[in-house]
Amino acid sequence: MRVEFAQAMLNAFDRNDNLAFITGDLGYMALEKVQVKFGERFINAGVAEQNMITVSAAMAHEGFIPFVYSISPFVTLRPYEQIRNDVCLHNLPVKLVGNGGGYGYGIMGATHHNIEDIGAMRILPNMKVYVPFTASDVEQAVGQMIADKNPNYLRLNMGAKIPQEVAPFAQWRKIKDARLPDGQGTKSVVVGTGPVTEHILNSALADDLEVWVVSIFPITQLPAELIASINATQKLITIEEHTGECGLCETLSYHLMNHLTSNIKTLSLAANGYPSGRYGDQKFHQAENSLGGEAMISALNQFLQ
Amino acid sequence: MDKTQHRDLLTKAYNIKQRFLAMYKMANAGHVGCSLSVAEIITFVRFGWMKDSDELILSKGHAAAALYSMLAEDGTLTEEDIQTFYKNGTYLAAHPPVNKLKRVPFATGSLGHGLSLAAGLGIANKLKKTDKQIFCITSDGEINEGSTWEAALFIAHHKLTNVVWLIDRNQLQGYGRTEDVMKLDPLDKKLEAFGFNVVIADGHDFNSLETCRLSTVNCQLPTVIVCNTTKGHGWKTYEDKVDCHYLPMKDEQYALVTAEVRNSFEKQMALVK
């Protein structure tokens, strides 16, 4: 999504004379054209993320819309208090952009992963978190972020590749129905966030699953159709490249509490860290956490029986 | 500085000090020493230096009473507002509030944010090509924060001459003397090495502060003024002691410190006739 993000910034520059781009000394082979286009409004703030965030807050106070780019943990967790105090408490339109959410940086290791970002960001006042699903979501997400007067965080990753056509970017999208409509053949409802949802959509089990994707946090309202499907199937699977606690599973459960008509069985597929203590590429970590591969299929089969 | 201006600054500083001392007494609150330390600095910046369009960031937000009292002196706050200090329902909390007061662009209180805020306002106004100046008052203890040095690097690198950084160098921090807790000296050499125009002031003396102001005119480097001050200046019981950071004033202490502030004011006024 990094390429699409850079292109979105290039396109947006011509339509907005108050955009600024701040990077935490990253963007090699991705941001060069953005740097040229933005000119003096492109600032490399160096490896100094606390200052970078607060500088951006003050620039937003002066009327700029700063997009602040780094690897995901460095633009969210490292300067967390600066984001809370200077950006969110003052409700300034600073746009944080974290590349490689989840296990996106693969073999780079745990310090470069971010499986707490959605939770950490969504609980901050005024903050909205954007989690694109496909690469083509990115430009629409960037457009919504520019229009939004509040602070935002954009989580970039590798875009999902799925056979289904996907509706325009929105908080809730139903990606596919189960084979038989009206819940008759639906073994479970799946709610996912981010590209990792593709592993279920592309699996042999997908036919019998109704699959939704949520792309903006915090969750405000649940679609009535989703609630009806969950009540009909009595089974809910959540999938996220993020910890289930404070992530999609927990926040969705909270919002569902008032809508349940029977006991719902749930399966949370989530990032649980480093079960073996070993490192690999993104797919390796996804497989270790039952977010993909045989472990995920096995967990799904067990749940769906 | 002519004598009229000097007397005006002395009078304003006196009013500001007496007002915040009354506020602290009414609230039975601490942080008295922090405000006494910065009183002349904040008075000079607001009434001897700033244009109306300029911005002031009080990074040492724990001296909020000095800020509120200064805002009452310039008419931004009313005396009725001042009476709400520390009371339930007030905007005048122990640290400056979020998005509530004119002339207070940012809430401060967590140390190490203010200089970055000034840096951001500085670069934004440089890009917008305004003549706005940004003043930032930090404590010396908060220079322990790495983010302050990040901001210093940024300001120097971008040659933000529209930012003026004033350090309230009272040599005391939360639980000890600055040189015992985390040695800062030679602070001037460190700041010079970062690329600042470094000037040293007596932070309780308006002539000294004015000399520093003049040094910034046409200066091609961003300026930092190390303002040597005494924490709890004028509160003889606890002057230059950590205690004046935390302790509220008892009745007899309040009487003593207000009398000392008055005596000092009258002596200085007599010298500037």
Coordinates of C-alpha atoms in Angstrom, one line a residue:
Chain A
M1 CA 0.0 0.0 0.0
R2 CA 3.0 2.3 0.3
V3 CA 3.1 3.0 -3.4
E4 CA -0.6 3.7 -3.4
F5 CA -0.2 6.0 -0.4
A6 CA 2.6 8.0 -2.1
Q7 CA 0.4 8.3 -5.2
A8 CA -2.6 9.4 -3.1
M9 CA -0.4 12.2 -1.5
L10 CA 0.8 13.3 -5.0
N11 CA -2.8 13.5 -6.2
A12 CA -4.0 15.3 -3.1
F13 CA -1.3 17.9 -3.1
D14 CA -2.8 19.6 -6.2
R15 CA -6.2 19.9 -4.5
N16 CA -5.1 21.0 -1.1
D17 CA -2.7 24.0 -0.5
N18 CA -2.4 23.3 3.3
L19 CA -1.0 19.7 3.1
A20 CA 2.4 19.1 4.7
F21 CA 4.4 15.9 4.8
I22 CA 6.6 15.0 7.7
T23 CA 8.7 11.9 7.8
G24 CA 10.7 10.3 10.6
D25 CA 13.7 9.7 8.3
L26 CA 12.0 6.9 6.4
G27 CA 10.6 6.5 2.9
Y28 CA 13.5 5.3 0.8
M29 CA 12.2 4.1 -2.7
A30 CA 8.7 5.4 -1.8
L31 CA 8.6 9.0 -1.0
E32 CA 11.1 10.6 -3.4
K33 CA 8.4 12.0 -5.7
V34 CA 6.4 13.2 -2.7
Q35 CA 9.5 15.0 -1.5
V36 CA 9.9 16.7 -4.8
K37 CA 6.3 17.7 -5.2
F38 CA 5.8 18.9 -1.6
G39 CA 9.0 21.0 -1.8
E40 CA 9.5 23.0 1.4
R41 CA 6.3 21.4 2.8
F42 CA 8.2 18.1 3.0
I43 CA 10.1 17.9 6.2
N44 CA 12.4 15.1 7.3
A45 CA 12.2 15.5 11.1
G46 CA 15.0 13.1 11.6
V47 CA 15.0 10.1 14.0
A48 CA 13.1 12.1 16.7
E49 CA 9.5 11.0 16.8
Q50 CA 8.5 12.8 19.9
N51 CA 9.5 16.2 18.5
M52 CA 8.0 15.2 15.1
I53 CA 4.5 14.6 16.5
T54 CA 4.5 17.8 18.6
V55 CA 5.8 19.9 15.7
S56 CA 3.0 18.4 13.5
A57 CA 0.4 19.3 16.2
A58 CA 1.7 22.9 16.2
M59 CA 1.7 23.0 12.4
A60 CA -1.9 21.8 12.4
H61 CA -2.8 24.5 14.9
E62 CA -1.4 27.0 12.3
G63 CA -3.7 25.6 9.6
F64 CA -1.6 22.8 8.0
I65 CA -2.8 19.2 7.5
P66 CA 0.4 17.3 8.3
F67 CA 0.8 13.7 7.2
V68 CA 3.3 12.2 9.5
Y69 CA 5.0 9.0 8.2
S70 CA 7.1 6.3 9.8
I71 CA 7.2 2.6 10.5
S72 CA 4.0 1.9 12.5
P73 CA 5.4 1.5 16.0
F74 CA 7.6 4.5 15.7
V75 CA 4.7 6.8 14.7
T76 CA 2.3 5.5 17.3
L77 CA 3.8 3.9 20.4
R78 CA 7.1 5.7 20.7
P79 CA 5.6 9.2 20.8
Y80 CA 2.3 8.1 22.5
E81 CA 2.0 10.9 25.0
Q82 CA 2.8 13.5 22.4
I83 CA -0.1 12.1 20.3
R84 CA -2.5 12.1 23.3
N85 CA -1.6 15.5 24.7
D86 CA -0.6 17.6 21.7
V87 CA -2.7 16.1 18.9
C88 CA -5.7 14.4 20.4
L89 CA -6.6 16.5 23.4
H90 CA -6.4 19.6 21.2
N91 CA -8.3 17.7 18.4
L92 CA -5.9 18.8 15.7
P93 CA -6.0 17.3 12.2
V94 CA -2.7 15.5 12.3
K95 CA -2.6 12.4 10.1
L96 CA -0.4 9.6 11.4
V97 CA 0.7 7.1 8.8
G98 CA 2.2 3.8 10.0
N99 CA 3.7 1.5 7.5
G100 CA 3.7 -2.2 8.2
G101 CA 1.0 -2.6 10.8
G102 CA 0.8 -6.1 12.3
Y103 CA 3.7 -8.4 11.3
G104 CA 4.2 -6.3 8.1
Y105 CA 7.9 -6.0 8.7
G106 CA 8.3 -9.8 8.9
I107 CA 11.9 -10.9 9.6
M108 CA 12.8 -7.3 10.8
G109 CA 11.6 -8.6 14.2
A110 CA 9.5 -7.7 17.1
T111 CA 10.6 -4.1 17.5
H112 CA 9.4 -3.3 13.9
H113 CA 6.0 -5.1 14.3
N114 CA 2.9 -3.5 15.7
I115 CA 0.1 -5.6 17.1
E116 CA -1.1 -3.0 19.5
D117 CA -1.6 0.0 17.3
I118 CA -5.3 -0.1 16.6
G119 CA -6.1 -0.5 20.2
A120 CA -3.6 2.1 21.4
M121 CA -4.9 4.6 18.8
R122 CA -8.6 4.0 18.9
I123 CA -8.9 4.7 22.6
L124 CA -7.4 8.2 22.3
P125 CA -9.9 11.1 22.3
N126 CA -11.0 12.3 18.9
M127 CA -8.8 9.8 17.1
K128 CA -10.0 7.7 14.1
V129 CA -8.1 4.7 12.9
Y130 CA -8.2 3.8 9.2
V131 CA -7.3 0.2 8.2
P132 CA -7.5 -0.2 4.4
F133 CA -8.3 -3.7 3.2
T134 CA -7.1 -3.6 -0.4
A135 CA -4.5 -1.4 -2.0
S136 CA -7.3 0.5 -3.9
D137 CA -8.8 1.5 -0.5
V138 CA -5.8 3.7 0.2
E139 CA -6.6 6.7 -2.0
Q140 CA -10.2 6.8 -0.7
A141 CA -9.0 6.5 2.9
V142 CA -6.5 9.3 2.4
G143 CA -9.3 11.4 0.8
Q144 CA -11.6 10.8 3.9
M145 CA -8.7 11.6 6.2
I146 CA -8.0 15.0 4.5
A147 CA -11.7 15.8 4.8
D148 CA -11.8 14.8 8.5
K149 CA -11.0 17.7 10.8
N150 CA -9.9 15.2 13.6
P151 CA -6.7 13.3 14.2
N152 CA -6.3 10.1 12.2
Y153 CA -4.1 7.1 12.1
L154 CA -3.6 5.2 8.8
R155 CA -2.4 1.6 9.1
L156 CA -0.6 0.5 5.9
N157 CA 0.2 -3.1 5.0
M158 CA 0.2 -5.3 1.9
G159 CA -3.2 -5.0 0.3
A160 CA -5.5 -8.0 0.2
K161 CA -5.8 -9.9 -3.1
I162 CA -9.2 -11.6 -3.3
P163 CA -11.5 -12.7 -6.1
Q164 CA -14.5 -10.6 -4.9
E165 CA -15.2 -7.1 -6.0
V166 CA -15.0 -4.8 -3.0
A167 CA -17.4 -1.9 -2.4
P168 CA -15.9 1.6 -2.0
F169 CA -14.0 2.3 1.3
A170 CA -16.3 2.5 4.3
Q171 CA -16.3 1.6 8.0
W172 CA -18.4 -1.6 7.3
R173 CA -18.4 -3.6 4.1
K174 CA -19.9 -7.0 3.5
I175 CA -17.3 -8.7 1.3
K176 CA -19.3 -11.8 0.5
D177 CA -22.4 -13.7 1.4
A178 CA -22.5 -17.4 2.4
R179 CA -23.4 -19.9 -0.4
L180 CA -27.0 -20.0 0.8
P181 CA -28.7 -16.7 1.7
D182 CA -30.5 -15.8 4.9
G183 CA -28.1 -17.6 7.1
Q184 CA -29.4 -21.1 6.1
G185 CA -26.1 -22.3 4.9
T186 CA -23.9 -19.9 6.8
K187 CA -21.8 -21.8 9.3
S188 CA -20.5 -18.6 10.7
V189 CA -20.2 -14.9 10.3
V190 CA -16.6 -13.6 9.9
V191 CA -15.6 -10.0 10.8
G192 CA -12.1 -9.1 9.9
T193 CA -10.0 -6.0 9.8
G194 CA -7.1 -5.4 7.4
P195 CA -5.7 -7.5 4.6
V196 CA -5.2 -10.6 6.8
T197 CA -8.9 -11.3 6.2
E198 CA -8.0 -12.5 2.8
H199 CA -6.7 -15.7 4.3
I200 CA -10.3 -16.7 5.2
L201 CA -11.8 -15.3 1.9
N202 CA -9.3 -17.3 -0.1
S203 CA -9.6 -20.6 1.9
A204 CA -11.8 -23.6 0.9
L205 CA -14.0 -22.9 3.9
A206 CA -15.0 -19.5 2.5
D207 CA -18.1 -20.7 0.7
D208 CA -20.1 -21.2 3.8
L209 CA -19.0 -18.0 5.5
E210 CA -20.5 -14.6 5.5
V211 CA -17.5 -12.2 5.6
W212 CA -17.4 -8.6 6.7
V213 CA -14.6 -6.1 6.9
V214 CA -14.4 -3.2 9.3
S215 CA -12.0 -0.5 8.2
I216 CA -12.5 2.5 10.6
F217 CA -12.2 2.5 14.4
P218 CA -13.6 3.2 16.8
I219 CA -16.7 1.2 15.9
T220 CA -19.7 3.4 16.3
Q221 CA -22.8 1.5 15.0
L222 CA -23.2 -2.1 13.9
P223 CA -25.0 -2.7 10.6
A224 CA -28.5 -4.3 11.4
E225 CA -27.8 -6.9 8.7
L226 CA -24.6 -8.0 10.5
I227 CA -26.4 -8.3 13.9
A228 CA -29.1 -10.3 12.2
S229 CA -26.6 -12.7 10.7
I230 CA -24.7 -13.2 13.9
N231 CA -28.0 -14.0 15.8
A232 CA -29.0 -16.4 13.0
T233 CA -25.8 -18.3 12.8
Q234 CA -24.9 -18.0 16.5
K235 CA -21.3 -18.1 15.5
L236 CA -18.8 -15.3 15.1
I237 CA -15.2 -15.4 13.9
T238 CA -13.0 -12.3 14.2
I239 CA -9.7 -12.1 12.4
E240 CA -7.1 -9.3 12.9
E241 CA -3.4 -9.0 12.7
H242 CA -3.5 -7.4 16.1
T243 CA -4.0 -8.5 19.7
G244 CA -7.6 -9.6 20.3
E245 CA -7.6 -7.7 23.6
C246 CA -8.1 -4.0 22.8
G247 CA -8.4 -4.9 19.1
L248 CA -11.3 -5.8 16.9
C249 CA -12.5 -8.8 18.9
E250 CA -12.8 -6.9 22.1
T251 CA -14.4 -3.8 20.7
L252 CA -16.9 -5.7 18.5
S253 CA -17.9 -7.9 21.5
Y254 CA -18.6 -4.8 23.5
H255 CA -20.8 -3.3 20.8
L256 CA -22.6 -6.6 20.3
M257 CA -23.6 -7.1 23.9
N258 CA -26.8 -5.1 23.5
H259 CA -27.9 -6.9 20.4
L260 CA -27.5 -10.6 21.1
T261 CA -30.7 -12.8 21.2
S262 CA -28.9 -16.0 22.1
N263 CA -25.5 -17.4 23.2
I264 CA -23.0 -16.7 20.5
K265 CA -20.0 -18.9 20.1
T266 CA -17.0 -16.8 19.2
L267 CA -13.6 -17.5 17.7
S268 CA -11.0 -14.8 17.9
L269 CA -8.2 -15.1 15.4
A270 CA -5.7 -12.5 16.6
A271 CA -2.0 -11.8 16.9
N272 CA -0.8 -13.2 20.2
G273 CA 2.8 -12.1 19.8
Y274 CA 5.6 -14.7 19.4
P275 CA 4.4 -18.1 20.5
S276 CA 7.7 -19.9 19.6
G277 CA 9.9 -17.0 20.3
R278 CA 11.3 -17.3 16.7
Y279 CA 11.1 -14.9 13.8
G280 CA 10.3 -15.1 10.2
D281 CA 8.5 -13.3 7.4
Q282 CA 4.9 -12.0 7.7
K283 CA 3.4 -15.3 6.6
F284 CA 5.4 -17.1 9.2
H285 CA 4.1 -15.0 12.1
Q286 CA 0.6 -15.1 10.7
A287 CA 0.8 -19.0 10.6
E288 CA 2.2 -19.1 14.2
N289 CA -0.9 -17.1 15.3
S290 CA -3.5 -19.1 13.4
L291 CA -4.0 -16.0 11.2
G292 CA -3.2 -18.0 8.0
G293 CA -2.1 -21.4 6.8
E294 CA -3.0 -24.8 8.2
A295 CA -3.2 -23.6 11.8
M296 CA -6.0 -21.2 10.8
I297 CA -7.9 -23.8 8.8
S298 CA -7.6 -26.2 11.7
A299 CA -8.9 -23.6 14.1
L300 CA -11.8 -22.8 11.8
N301 CA -12.7 -26.4 11.2
Q302 CA -12.7 -27.1 14.9
F303 CA -14.9 -24.1 15.6
L304 CA -17.3 -24.7 12.8
Q305 CA -18.1 -28.3 13.7
Chain B
M1 CA 14.9 50.7 28.3
D2 CA 13.6 54.0 29.4
K3 CA 12.5 54.6 33.0
T4 CA 8.8 54.8 32.2
Q5 CA 8.9 51.4 30.6
H6 CA 11.0 50.0 33.4
R7 CA 8.6 51.3 36.0
D8 CA 5.7 49.9 34.1
L9 CA 7.3 46.5 34.0
L10 CA 8.1 46.6 37.7
T11 CA 4.5 47.5 38.4
K12 CA 3.1 44.8 36.2
A13 CA 5.4 42.2 37.7
Y14 CA 4.4 43.3 41.2
N15 CA 0.7 43.1 40.4
I16 CA 1.2 39.7 38.8
K17 CA 3.1 38.3 41.8
Q18 CA 0.6 39.7 44.4
R19 CA -2.3 38.2 42.3
F20 CA -0.8 34.7 42.0
L21 CA 0.3 34.7 45.7
A22 CA -3.3 35.5 46.6
M23 CA -4.5 32.7 44.2
Y24 CA -2.1 30.1 45.8
K25 CA -3.2 31.2 49.3
M26 CA -6.9 31.0 48.4
A27 CA -6.4 27.5 46.9
N28 CA -4.0 26.4 49.6
A29 CA -1.9 25.1 46.7
G30 CA 1.8 24.5 46.0
H31 CA 4.0 25.5 43.0
V32 CA 4.4 28.9 44.6
G33 CA 8.2 28.8 44.1
C34 CA 7.9 27.9 40.4
S35 CA 5.8 31.0 39.7
L36 CA 8.0 33.3 41.8
S37 CA 10.9 32.0 39.8
V38 CA 9.4 32.9 36.4
A39 CA 7.4 36.1 37.3
E40 CA 9.8 38.7 35.8
I41 CA 10.5 36.5 32.7
I42 CA 6.8 36.1 31.9
T43 CA 6.2 39.8 32.6
F44 CA 9.0 40.8 30.3
V45 CA 8.0 38.5 27.5
R46 CA 4.4 39.6 27.5
F47 CA 4.8 43.3 28.2
G48 CA 8.3 44.1 27.1
W49 CA 8.7 42.0 24.0
M50 CA 5.7 40.2 22.4
K51 CA 3.5 41.7 19.7
D52 CA -0.2 41.0 20.1
S53 CA 0.0 38.4 17.3
D54 CA 2.9 36.5 18.8
E55 CA 2.6 33.3 20.8
L56 CA 3.8 32.3 24.2
I57 CA 4.2 28.6 25.3
L58 CA 4.7 28.2 29.0
S59 CA 6.3 24.7 28.8
K60 CA 6.7 24.7 32.6
G61 CA 3.0 24.5 33.0
H62 CA 3.2 24.0 36.7
A63 CA 3.7 27.8 36.9
A64 CA 0.2 28.2 35.5
A65 CA -0.8 30.7 38.2
A66 CA 1.9 33.1 37.0
L67 CA 0.5 32.6 33.5
Y68 CA -3.1 33.2 34.6
S69 CA -2.1 36.2 36.6
M70 CA -0.3 37.6 33.6
L71 CA -3.4 37.0 31.5
A72 CA -5.5 38.9 34.1
E73 CA -2.9 41.8 33.9
D74 CA -3.3 42.1 30.2
G75 CA -7.1 41.8 30.3
T76 CA -7.5 38.4 28.8
L77 CA -8.9 37.0 32.0
T78 CA -11.1 38.8 34.5
E79 CA -10.6 39.0 38.2
E80 CA -13.8 36.9 38.5
D81 CA -12.1 34.2 36.3
I82 CA -9.1 34.4 38.7
Q83 CA -11.3 33.7 41.7
T84 CA -12.2 30.3 40.2
F85 CA -8.6 29.0 40.3
Y86 CA -8.5 25.4 41.6
K87 CA -12.2 25.4 42.2
N88 CA -14.5 22.7 40.8
G89 CA -15.8 23.8 37.4
T90 CA -12.9 26.1 36.6
Y91 CA -10.8 26.4 33.4
L92 CA -7.9 27.5 35.6
A93 CA -6.6 24.2 36.7
A94 CA -3.1 23.7 38.2
H95 CA -1.8 23.3 34.7
P96 CA -3.0 25.2 31.6
P97 CA -6.2 23.8 30.0
V98 CA -7.0 22.4 26.6
N99 CA -8.5 24.8 24.0
K100 CA -10.1 27.1 26.6
L101 CA -8.1 30.3 27.0
K102 CA -7.1 32.9 24.5
R103 CA -3.4 33.2 24.4
V104 CA -2.9 29.7 25.7
P105 CA -2.6 27.7 22.4
F106 CA -1.7 24.4 24.1
A107 CA -2.2 22.6 27.4
T108 CA 1.1 22.0 29.0
G109 CA 2.2 20.3 32.2
S110 CA 3.8 17.2 30.9
L111 CA 7.4 18.4 30.7
G112 CA 9.4 18.3 27.4
H113 CA 6.6 19.2 25.0
G114 CA 6.8 23.0 25.0
L115 CA 9.9 23.5 22.9
S116 CA 8.6 21.1 20.2
L117 CA 5.3 23.1 20.2
A118 CA 7.3 26.3 19.7
A119 CA 9.3 24.6 16.9
G120 CA 6.1 23.6 15.1
L121 CA 4.7 27.0 15.4
G122 CA 8.0 28.4 14.3
I123 CA 8.3 26.3 11.1
A124 CA 4.6 26.8 10.3
N125 CA 5.0 30.6 10.4
K126 CA 8.3 30.4 8.5
L127 CA 6.4 28.5 5.7
K128 CA 3.5 31.0 5.9
K129 CA 6.1 33.9 5.8
T130 CA 4.5 35.7 8.8
D131 CA 6.4 38.0 11.2
K132 CA 5.1 36.1 14.2
Q133 CA 7.5 35.3 17.0
I134 CA 7.1 32.3 19.2
F135 CA 8.3 32.5 22.8
C136 CA 8.8 29.3 24.9
I137 CA 9.6 29.3 28.6
T138 CA 10.9 26.0 29.8
S139 CA 12.2 25.1 33.2
D140 CA 15.8 23.8 33.6
G141 CA 14.7 20.4 35.1
E142 CA 12.7 19.6 32.0
I143 CA 15.9 19.8 29.9
N144 CA 16.4 16.2 31.2
E145 CA 13.7 15.3 28.7
G146 CA 15.1 13.9 25.5
S147 CA 12.3 15.5 23.5
T148 CA 13.7 19.0 24.5
W149 CA 16.9 18.1 22.8
E150 CA 15.1 16.8 19.8
A151 CA 13.3 20.1 19.6
A152 CA 16.6 22.0 20.0
L153 CA 18.2 20.1 17.1
F154 CA 15.1 20.8 15.0
I155 CA 15.1 24.6 15.8
A156 CA 18.8 24.9 15.1
H157 CA 18.7 22.9 12.0
H158 CA 15.9 24.8 10.5
K159 CA 17.3 28.1 11.8
L160 CA 14.0 29.1 13.3
T161 CA 15.0 32.6 14.3
N162 CA 11.3 33.3 15.0
V163 CA 11.5 31.1 18.1
V164 CA 12.9 32.5 21.3
W165 CA 13.6 29.9 24.0
L166 CA 13.9 31.2 27.6
I167 CA 15.1 28.8 30.3
D168 CA 14.1 29.5 33.9
R169 CA 17.5 28.4 35.3
N170 CA 16.7 28.2 39.0
Q171 CA 18.9 25.1 39.5
L172 CA 16.2 23.1 41.3
Q173 CA 14.0 20.3 40.0
G174 CA 11.4 17.9 41.5
Y175 CA 13.6 16.1 44.0
G176 CA 16.9 17.8 44.2
R177 CA 19.3 20.3 42.6
T178 CA 19.7 20.1 38.9
E179 CA 23.5 19.6 39.1
D180 CA 23.0 16.7 41.5
V181 CA 20.1 15.0 39.7
M182 CA 21.3 15.2 36.1
K183 CA 24.1 17.6 35.5
L184 CA 23.3 20.3 32.9
D185 CA 26.4 22.5 33.0
P186 CA 28.0 23.7 31.0
L187 CA 24.5 24.4 29.7
D188 CA 25.6 27.5 27.6
K189 CA 28.3 25.5 25.9
K190 CA 25.9 22.7 25.1
L191 CA 23.4 25.1 23.6
E192 CA 26.1 26.9 21.6
A193 CA 27.2 23.6 20.2
F194 CA 23.7 22.9 19.1
G195 CA 23.7 26.1 17.0
F196 CA 22.0 28.7 19.2
N197 CA 22.7 32.3 19.9
V198 CA 23.1 31.8 23.7
V199 CA 22.7 34.7 26.0
I200 CA 22.7 34.8 29.8
A201 CA 20.3 36.9 31.8
D202 CA 19.5 37.7 35.4
G203 CA 16.0 36.4 35.2
H204 CA 14.7 38.8 37.8
D205 CA 16.2 41.9 36.2
F206 CA 14.4 43.7 33.4
N207 CA 17.5 45.6 32.2
S208 CA 19.3 42.3 31.9
L209 CA 16.4 40.8 30.0
E210 CA 16.2 43.8 27.7
T211 CA 19.9 43.4 26.9
C212 CA 19.2 39.8 25.8
R213 CA 16.3 41.0 23.7
L214 CA 18.5 43.4 21.9
S215 CA 21.0 40.7 21.1
T216 CA 18.4 38.9 19.0
V217 CA 17.9 41.8 16.6
N218 CA 19.1 40.8 13.2
C219 CA 20.7 37.6 14.7
Q220 CA 20.9 34.8 12.2
L221 CA 20.7 32.1 14.8
P222 CA 17.8 31.1 17.0
T223 CA 18.2 32.5 20.5
V224 CA 18.1 30.8 23.8
I225 CA 18.2 32.9 27.0
V226 CA 19.5 31.2 30.0
C227 CA 17.7 33.2 32.7
N228 CA 19.4 32.7 36.1
T229 CA 16.7 32.8 38.7
T230 CA 16.0 31.9 42.3
K231 CA 13.2 29.4 42.9
G232 CA 10.8 30.9 45.4
H233 CA 12.3 34.4 44.9
G234 CA 11.1 36.6 47.7
W235 CA 9.7 33.7 49.9
K236 CA 12.6 33.8 52.3
T237 CA 11.5 30.8 54.3
Y238 CA 11.9 28.4 51.4
E239 CA 13.8 30.5 48.8
D240 CA 16.2 28.3 46.7
K241 CA 14.8 25.2 48.4
V242 CA 12.8 22.3 46.9
D243 CA 10.1 22.9 49.5
C244 CA 8.9 26.0 47.7
H245 CA 7.9 23.7 44.7
Y246 CA 5.4 21.8 46.8
L247 CA 4.3 23.6 49.9
P248 CA 1.3 25.9 50.2
M249 CA 1.8 29.1 52.3
K250 CA 0.6 29.3 55.8
D251 CA -1.0 32.5 57.0
E252 CA 2.2 34.0 58.5
Q253 CA 4.2 32.9 55.5
Y254 CA 1.8 34.5 53.1
A255 CA 2.1 37.8 55.1
L256 CA 5.9 37.6 55.0
V257 CA 6.2 36.9 51.3
T258 CA 3.7 39.5 50.2
A259 CA 5.5 42.0 52.4
E260 CA 8.8 41.0 51.0
V261 CA 7.5 41.3 47.4
R262 CA 6.1 44.8 48.3
N263 CA 9.4 45.9 49.9
S264 CA 11.4 44.7 46.9
F265 CA 9.0 46.5 44.5
E266 CA 9.2 49.8 46.4
K267 CA 13.0 49.7 46.6
Q268 CA 13.3 49.0 42.9
M269 CA 10.8 51.7 42.0
A270 CA 12.8 54.2 44.1
L271 CA 15.9 53.3 42.1
V272 CA 14.1 54.0 38.8
K273 CA 13.0 57.6 39.3

